[in-house]
Coordinates of C-alpha atoms in Angstrom, one line a residue:
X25 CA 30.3 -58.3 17.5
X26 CA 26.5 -57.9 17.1
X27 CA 24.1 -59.8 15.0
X28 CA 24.0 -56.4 13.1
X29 CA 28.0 -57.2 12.2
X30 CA 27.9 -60.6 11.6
X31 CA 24.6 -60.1 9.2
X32 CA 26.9 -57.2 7.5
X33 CA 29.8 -59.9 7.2
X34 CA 27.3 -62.4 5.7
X35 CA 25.8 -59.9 3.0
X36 CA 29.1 -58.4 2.1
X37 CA 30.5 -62.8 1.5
X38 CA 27.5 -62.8 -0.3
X39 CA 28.1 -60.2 -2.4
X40 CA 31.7 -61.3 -3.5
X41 CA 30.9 -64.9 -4.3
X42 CA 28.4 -63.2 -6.2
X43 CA 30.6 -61.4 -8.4
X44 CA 33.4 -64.2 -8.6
X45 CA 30.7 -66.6 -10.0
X46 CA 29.6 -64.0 -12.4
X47 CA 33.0 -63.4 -13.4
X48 CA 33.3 -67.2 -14.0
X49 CA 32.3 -67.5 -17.6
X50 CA 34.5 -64.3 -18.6
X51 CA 37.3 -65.7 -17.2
X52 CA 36.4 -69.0 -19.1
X53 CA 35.8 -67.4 -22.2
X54 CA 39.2 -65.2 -22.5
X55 CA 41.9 -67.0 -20.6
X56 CA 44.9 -67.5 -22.6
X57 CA 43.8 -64.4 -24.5
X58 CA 45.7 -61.2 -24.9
X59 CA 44.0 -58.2 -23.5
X60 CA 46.0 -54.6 -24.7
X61 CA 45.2 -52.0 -21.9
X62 CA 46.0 -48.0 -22.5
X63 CA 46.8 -46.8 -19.3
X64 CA 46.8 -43.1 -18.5
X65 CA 44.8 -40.0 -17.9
X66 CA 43.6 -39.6 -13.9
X67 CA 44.0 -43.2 -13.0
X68 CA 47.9 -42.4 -13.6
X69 CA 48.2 -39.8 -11.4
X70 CA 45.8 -40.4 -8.5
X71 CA 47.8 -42.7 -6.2
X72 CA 44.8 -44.2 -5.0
X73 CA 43.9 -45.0 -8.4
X74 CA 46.9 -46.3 -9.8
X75 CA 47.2 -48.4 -7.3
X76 CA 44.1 -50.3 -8.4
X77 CA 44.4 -50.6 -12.1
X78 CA 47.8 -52.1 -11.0
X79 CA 45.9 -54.6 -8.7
X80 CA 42.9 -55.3 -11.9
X81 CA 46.3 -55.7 -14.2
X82 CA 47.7 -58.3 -11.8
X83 CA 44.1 -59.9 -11.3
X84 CA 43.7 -60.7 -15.0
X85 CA 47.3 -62.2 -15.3
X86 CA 47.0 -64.1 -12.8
X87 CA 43.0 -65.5 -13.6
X88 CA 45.3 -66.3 -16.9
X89 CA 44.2 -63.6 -19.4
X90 CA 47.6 -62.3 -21.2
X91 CA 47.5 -58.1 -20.5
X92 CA 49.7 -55.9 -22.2
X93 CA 49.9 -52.6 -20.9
X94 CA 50.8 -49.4 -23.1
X95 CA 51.2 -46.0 -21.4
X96 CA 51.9 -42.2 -22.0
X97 CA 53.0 -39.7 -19.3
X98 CA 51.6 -36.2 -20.8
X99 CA 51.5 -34.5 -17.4
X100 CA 54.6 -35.9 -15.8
X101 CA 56.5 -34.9 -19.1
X102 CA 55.3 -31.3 -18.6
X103 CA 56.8 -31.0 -15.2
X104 CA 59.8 -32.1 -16.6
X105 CA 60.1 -29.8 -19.2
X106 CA 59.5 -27.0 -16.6
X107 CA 61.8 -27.9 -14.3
X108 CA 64.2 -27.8 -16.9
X109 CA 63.0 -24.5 -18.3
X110 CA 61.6 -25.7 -21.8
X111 CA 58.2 -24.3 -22.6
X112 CA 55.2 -27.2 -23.7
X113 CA 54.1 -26.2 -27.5
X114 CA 51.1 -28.1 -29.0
X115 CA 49.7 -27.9 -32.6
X116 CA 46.4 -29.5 -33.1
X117 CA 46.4 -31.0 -29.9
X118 CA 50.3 -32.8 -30.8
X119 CA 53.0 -32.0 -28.7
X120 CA 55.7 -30.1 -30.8
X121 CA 58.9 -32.2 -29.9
X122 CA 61.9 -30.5 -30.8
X123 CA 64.9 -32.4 -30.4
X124 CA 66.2 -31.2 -26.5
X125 CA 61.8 -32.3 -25.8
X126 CA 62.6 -35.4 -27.4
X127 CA 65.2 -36.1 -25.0
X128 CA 62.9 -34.9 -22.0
X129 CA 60.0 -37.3 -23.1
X130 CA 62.5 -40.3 -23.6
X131 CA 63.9 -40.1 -20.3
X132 CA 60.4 -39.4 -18.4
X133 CA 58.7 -42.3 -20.3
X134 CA 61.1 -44.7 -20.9
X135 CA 63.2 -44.1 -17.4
X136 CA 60.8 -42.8 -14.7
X137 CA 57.3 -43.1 -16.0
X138 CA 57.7 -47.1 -17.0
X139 CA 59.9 -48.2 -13.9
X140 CA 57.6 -46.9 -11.9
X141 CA 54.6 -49.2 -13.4
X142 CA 57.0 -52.2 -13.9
X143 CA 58.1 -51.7 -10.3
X144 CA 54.3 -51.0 -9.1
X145 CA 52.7 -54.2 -10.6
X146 CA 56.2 -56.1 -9.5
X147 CA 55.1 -55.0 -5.8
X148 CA 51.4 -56.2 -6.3
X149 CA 52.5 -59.9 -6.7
X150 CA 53.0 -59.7 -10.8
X151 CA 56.0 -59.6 -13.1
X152 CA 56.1 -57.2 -15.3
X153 CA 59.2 -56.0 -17.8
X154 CA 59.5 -52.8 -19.0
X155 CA 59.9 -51.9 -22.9
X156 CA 60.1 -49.3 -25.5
X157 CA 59.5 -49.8 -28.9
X158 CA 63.4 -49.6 -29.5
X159 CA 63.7 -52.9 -27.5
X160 CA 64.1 -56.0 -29.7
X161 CA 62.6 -53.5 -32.7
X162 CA 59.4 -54.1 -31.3
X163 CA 58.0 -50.5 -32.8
X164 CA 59.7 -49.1 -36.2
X165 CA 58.5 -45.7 -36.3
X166 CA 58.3 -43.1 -39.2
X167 CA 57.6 -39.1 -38.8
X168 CA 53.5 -38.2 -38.4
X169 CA 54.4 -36.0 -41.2
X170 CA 52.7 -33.1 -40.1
X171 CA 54.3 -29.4 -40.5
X172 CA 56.1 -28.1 -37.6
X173 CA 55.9 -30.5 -34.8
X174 CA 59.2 -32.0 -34.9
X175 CA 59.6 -35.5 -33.9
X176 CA 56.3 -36.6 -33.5
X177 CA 56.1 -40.5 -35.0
X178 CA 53.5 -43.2 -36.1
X179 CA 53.9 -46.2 -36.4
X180 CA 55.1 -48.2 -39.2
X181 CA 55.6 -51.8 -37.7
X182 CA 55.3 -54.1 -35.2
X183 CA 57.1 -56.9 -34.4
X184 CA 55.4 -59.0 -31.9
X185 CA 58.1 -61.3 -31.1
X186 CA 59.7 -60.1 -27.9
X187 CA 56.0 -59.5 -26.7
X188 CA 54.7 -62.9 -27.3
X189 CA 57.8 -64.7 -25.6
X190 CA 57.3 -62.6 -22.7
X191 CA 53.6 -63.7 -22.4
X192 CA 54.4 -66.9 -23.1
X193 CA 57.0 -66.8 -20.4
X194 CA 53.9 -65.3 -17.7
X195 CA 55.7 -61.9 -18.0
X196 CA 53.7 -58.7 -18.2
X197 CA 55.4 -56.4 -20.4
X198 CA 54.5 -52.5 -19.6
X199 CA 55.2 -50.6 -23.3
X200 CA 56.6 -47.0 -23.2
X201 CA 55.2 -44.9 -26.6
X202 CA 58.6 -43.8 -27.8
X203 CA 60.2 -45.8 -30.8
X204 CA 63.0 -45.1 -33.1
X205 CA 63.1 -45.3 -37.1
X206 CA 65.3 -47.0 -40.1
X207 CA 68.1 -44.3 -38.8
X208 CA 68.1 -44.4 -35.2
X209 CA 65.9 -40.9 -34.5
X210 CA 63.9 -41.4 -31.6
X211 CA 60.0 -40.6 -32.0
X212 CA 57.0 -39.9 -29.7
X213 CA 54.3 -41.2 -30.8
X214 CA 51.1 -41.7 -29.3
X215 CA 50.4 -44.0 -26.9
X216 CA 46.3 -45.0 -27.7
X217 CA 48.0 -45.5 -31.3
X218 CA 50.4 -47.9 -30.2
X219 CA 48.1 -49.6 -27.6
X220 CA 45.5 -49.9 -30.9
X221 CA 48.5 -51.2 -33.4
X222 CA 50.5 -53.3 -31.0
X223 CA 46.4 -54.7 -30.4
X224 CA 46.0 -55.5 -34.0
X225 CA 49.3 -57.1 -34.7
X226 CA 48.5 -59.8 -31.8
X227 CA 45.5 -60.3 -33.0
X228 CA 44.3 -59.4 -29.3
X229 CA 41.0 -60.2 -27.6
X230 CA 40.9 -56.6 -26.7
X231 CA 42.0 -53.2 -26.8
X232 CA 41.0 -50.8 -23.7
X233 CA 41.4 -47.6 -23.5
X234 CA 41.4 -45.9 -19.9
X235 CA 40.1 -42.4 -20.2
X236 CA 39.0 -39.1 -18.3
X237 CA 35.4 -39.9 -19.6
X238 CA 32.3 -42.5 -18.8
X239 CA 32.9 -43.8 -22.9
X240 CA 31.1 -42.3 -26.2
X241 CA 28.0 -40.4 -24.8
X242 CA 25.7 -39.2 -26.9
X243 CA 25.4 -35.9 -25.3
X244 CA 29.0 -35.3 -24.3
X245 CA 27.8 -33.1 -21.0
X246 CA 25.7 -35.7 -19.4
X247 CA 26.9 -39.0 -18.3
X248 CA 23.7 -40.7 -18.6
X249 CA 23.6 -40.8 -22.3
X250 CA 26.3 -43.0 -22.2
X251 CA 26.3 -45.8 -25.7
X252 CA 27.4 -49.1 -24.1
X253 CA 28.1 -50.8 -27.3
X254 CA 28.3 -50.1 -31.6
X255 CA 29.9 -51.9 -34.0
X256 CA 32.2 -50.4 -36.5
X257 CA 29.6 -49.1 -38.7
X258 CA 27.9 -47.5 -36.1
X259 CA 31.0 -46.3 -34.5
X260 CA 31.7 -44.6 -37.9
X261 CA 28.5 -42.8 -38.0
X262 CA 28.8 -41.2 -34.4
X263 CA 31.7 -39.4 -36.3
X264 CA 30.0 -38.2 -38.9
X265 CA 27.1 -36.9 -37.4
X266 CA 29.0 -35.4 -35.3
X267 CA 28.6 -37.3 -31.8
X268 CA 32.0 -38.6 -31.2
X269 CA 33.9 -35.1 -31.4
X270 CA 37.6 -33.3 -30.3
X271 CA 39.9 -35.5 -28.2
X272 CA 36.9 -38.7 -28.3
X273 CA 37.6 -38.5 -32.2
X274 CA 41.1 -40.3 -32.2
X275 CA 40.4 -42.5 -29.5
X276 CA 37.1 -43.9 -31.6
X277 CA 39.3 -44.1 -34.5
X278 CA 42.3 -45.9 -32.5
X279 CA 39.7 -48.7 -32.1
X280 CA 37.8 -48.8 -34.7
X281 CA 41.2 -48.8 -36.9
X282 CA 42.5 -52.3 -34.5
X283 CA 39.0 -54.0 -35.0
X284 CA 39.4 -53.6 -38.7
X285 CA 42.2 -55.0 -38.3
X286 CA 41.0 -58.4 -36.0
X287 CA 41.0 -57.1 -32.6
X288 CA 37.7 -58.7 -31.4
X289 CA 36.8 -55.7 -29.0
X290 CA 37.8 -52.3 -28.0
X291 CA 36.4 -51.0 -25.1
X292 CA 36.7 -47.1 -23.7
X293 CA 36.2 -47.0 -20.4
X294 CA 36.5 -44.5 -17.7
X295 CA 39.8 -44.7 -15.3
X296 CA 38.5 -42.2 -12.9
X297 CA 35.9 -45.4 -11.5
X298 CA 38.0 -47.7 -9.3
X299 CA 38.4 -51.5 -10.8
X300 CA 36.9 -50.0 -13.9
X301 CA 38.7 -52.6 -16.0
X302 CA 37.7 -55.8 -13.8
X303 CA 34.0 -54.4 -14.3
X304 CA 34.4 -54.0 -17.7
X305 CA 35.7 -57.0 -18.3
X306 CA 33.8 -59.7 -16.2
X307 CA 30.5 -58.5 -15.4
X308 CA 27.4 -58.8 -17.9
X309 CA 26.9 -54.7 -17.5
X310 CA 30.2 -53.9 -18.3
X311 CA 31.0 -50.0 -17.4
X312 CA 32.2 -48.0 -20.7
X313 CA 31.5 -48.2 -24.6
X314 CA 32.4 -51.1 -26.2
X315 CA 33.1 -51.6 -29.9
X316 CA 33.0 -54.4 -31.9
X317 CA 33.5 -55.7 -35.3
X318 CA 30.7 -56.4 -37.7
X319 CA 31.7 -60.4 -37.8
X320 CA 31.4 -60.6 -33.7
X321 CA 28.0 -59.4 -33.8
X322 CA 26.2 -60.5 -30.5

């Protein structure tokens, strides 16, 4: 080994005590706290990826932060559908489910799609349980309402209890987006929705969403321009004026919608960075947009 080696070993020590004792206060500050993370977009379908948002989920359960994860499966639900010969429809950007679709998305999400992560995050040294909002009536769902997409839901309730005595019991449950209403009928509803209301009904410490895109830029071309934190207010006027736009619309109002509701943060962050979530989380810099509410002003 030369003394170039060793002095590369020292720096790179240096570097990782570093970051623990930075992350020290964070992990102070939230442990025992429930943090609600959207998983989905690229760092669900890059293996390389996925396999460290699992690792940044185990890390905060086991520096004893309480996550929650909430996930969809858009693209795995499409191959589905076209291996079994049933054409994708959208209608303003919702996914027309029919009733045989219905049946495709329940069985992706709810038998593939969330085994897998419950499985993954088992491997990585956690324990987590896998859930739909049909189990213990954790989601009662009600039709979006909209013309013409079928059975597209949101959601009308939450009941946290089967969620808090898992976390209570060091379990990490992984939530699948499909929930039924008053009558049985099976919905699929959103999954940044759910993340945002299953958030709000915890009262959670925070809500992350893990997207294809840096955060809320205010040029949505260039990276750069990237808004590291608003408040509600703000958050409200990027909408107006036209900033937040298309698919970064719903997201915004997923979390503005949970902080108005007590969720102390909601952070949109970019998946597509590896350990986005672990630098979002305990480092001073952060990495994406965070939102707050008016009354956590700091």
């Amino acid at each position: 080994m030369t003394i170039n080696d060793t002095e590369y070993i020292r720096q790179d020590a240096a570097t990782r005590v570093k970051v623990l004792s930075e992350a020290l206060p964070y992990i102070q500050q939230f442990t025992g706290r429930t943090v609600v993370v959207k998983y989905g977009g690229a760092a669900m379908k890059d293996s390389n990826l996925k396999d460290k948002v699992i690792r940044d989920i185990v890390f905060l359960s086991c520096v004893g932060l309480r996550p929650i994860v909430v996930h969809g499966g858009g693209p795995e639900i499409n191959s589905w559908l076209d291996k079994l010969g049933i054409e994708p429809q959208f209608k303003n950007g919702l996914r027309v489910t029919d009733a045989p679709t219905m049946d495709v998305v329940e069985m992706v999400l709810v038998g593939r799609v969330n085994k897998e992560i419950v499985s993954l995050i088992n491997q990585a040294g956690g324990s987590a349980v896998g859930l739909c909002g049909k189990d213990g009536n954790l989601i009662k769902a009600r039709p979006q309402g909209e013309e013409g997409i079928g059975f597209v839901g949101e959601v009308c309730n939450v009941n946290t209890k089967i969620l808090e005595t898992l976390v209570n019991s060091g379990y990490i449950p992984v939530v699948s987006s499909v929930a039924a209403d008053d009558n049985g009928q099976a919905y699929n509803i959103n999954a940044d929705t759910v993340a945002g209301e299953i958030a709000a009904a915890l009262g959670a410490e925070k809500l992350i969403l893990l997207t294809d895109t840096r955060g809320i830029l205010k040029d949505y071309k260039d990276p750069s321009t990237l808004i590291p934190k608003v408040d509600i207010k703000e958050a409200r006027e990027l909408i107006a004026n036209g900033v937040v736009s298309g698919g970064m619309i719903p997201k915004v109002n997923c979390c503005v919608r949970s902080l108005a509701q007590g969720v102390r943060a909601a952070h949109i962050i970019d998946g597509r960075i590896p350990h986005a979530l672990l630098v979002e989380i305990f480092t001073d810099g952060g990495i994406g947009s965070m939102i707050f509410g008016s009354q956590f002003m700091s």
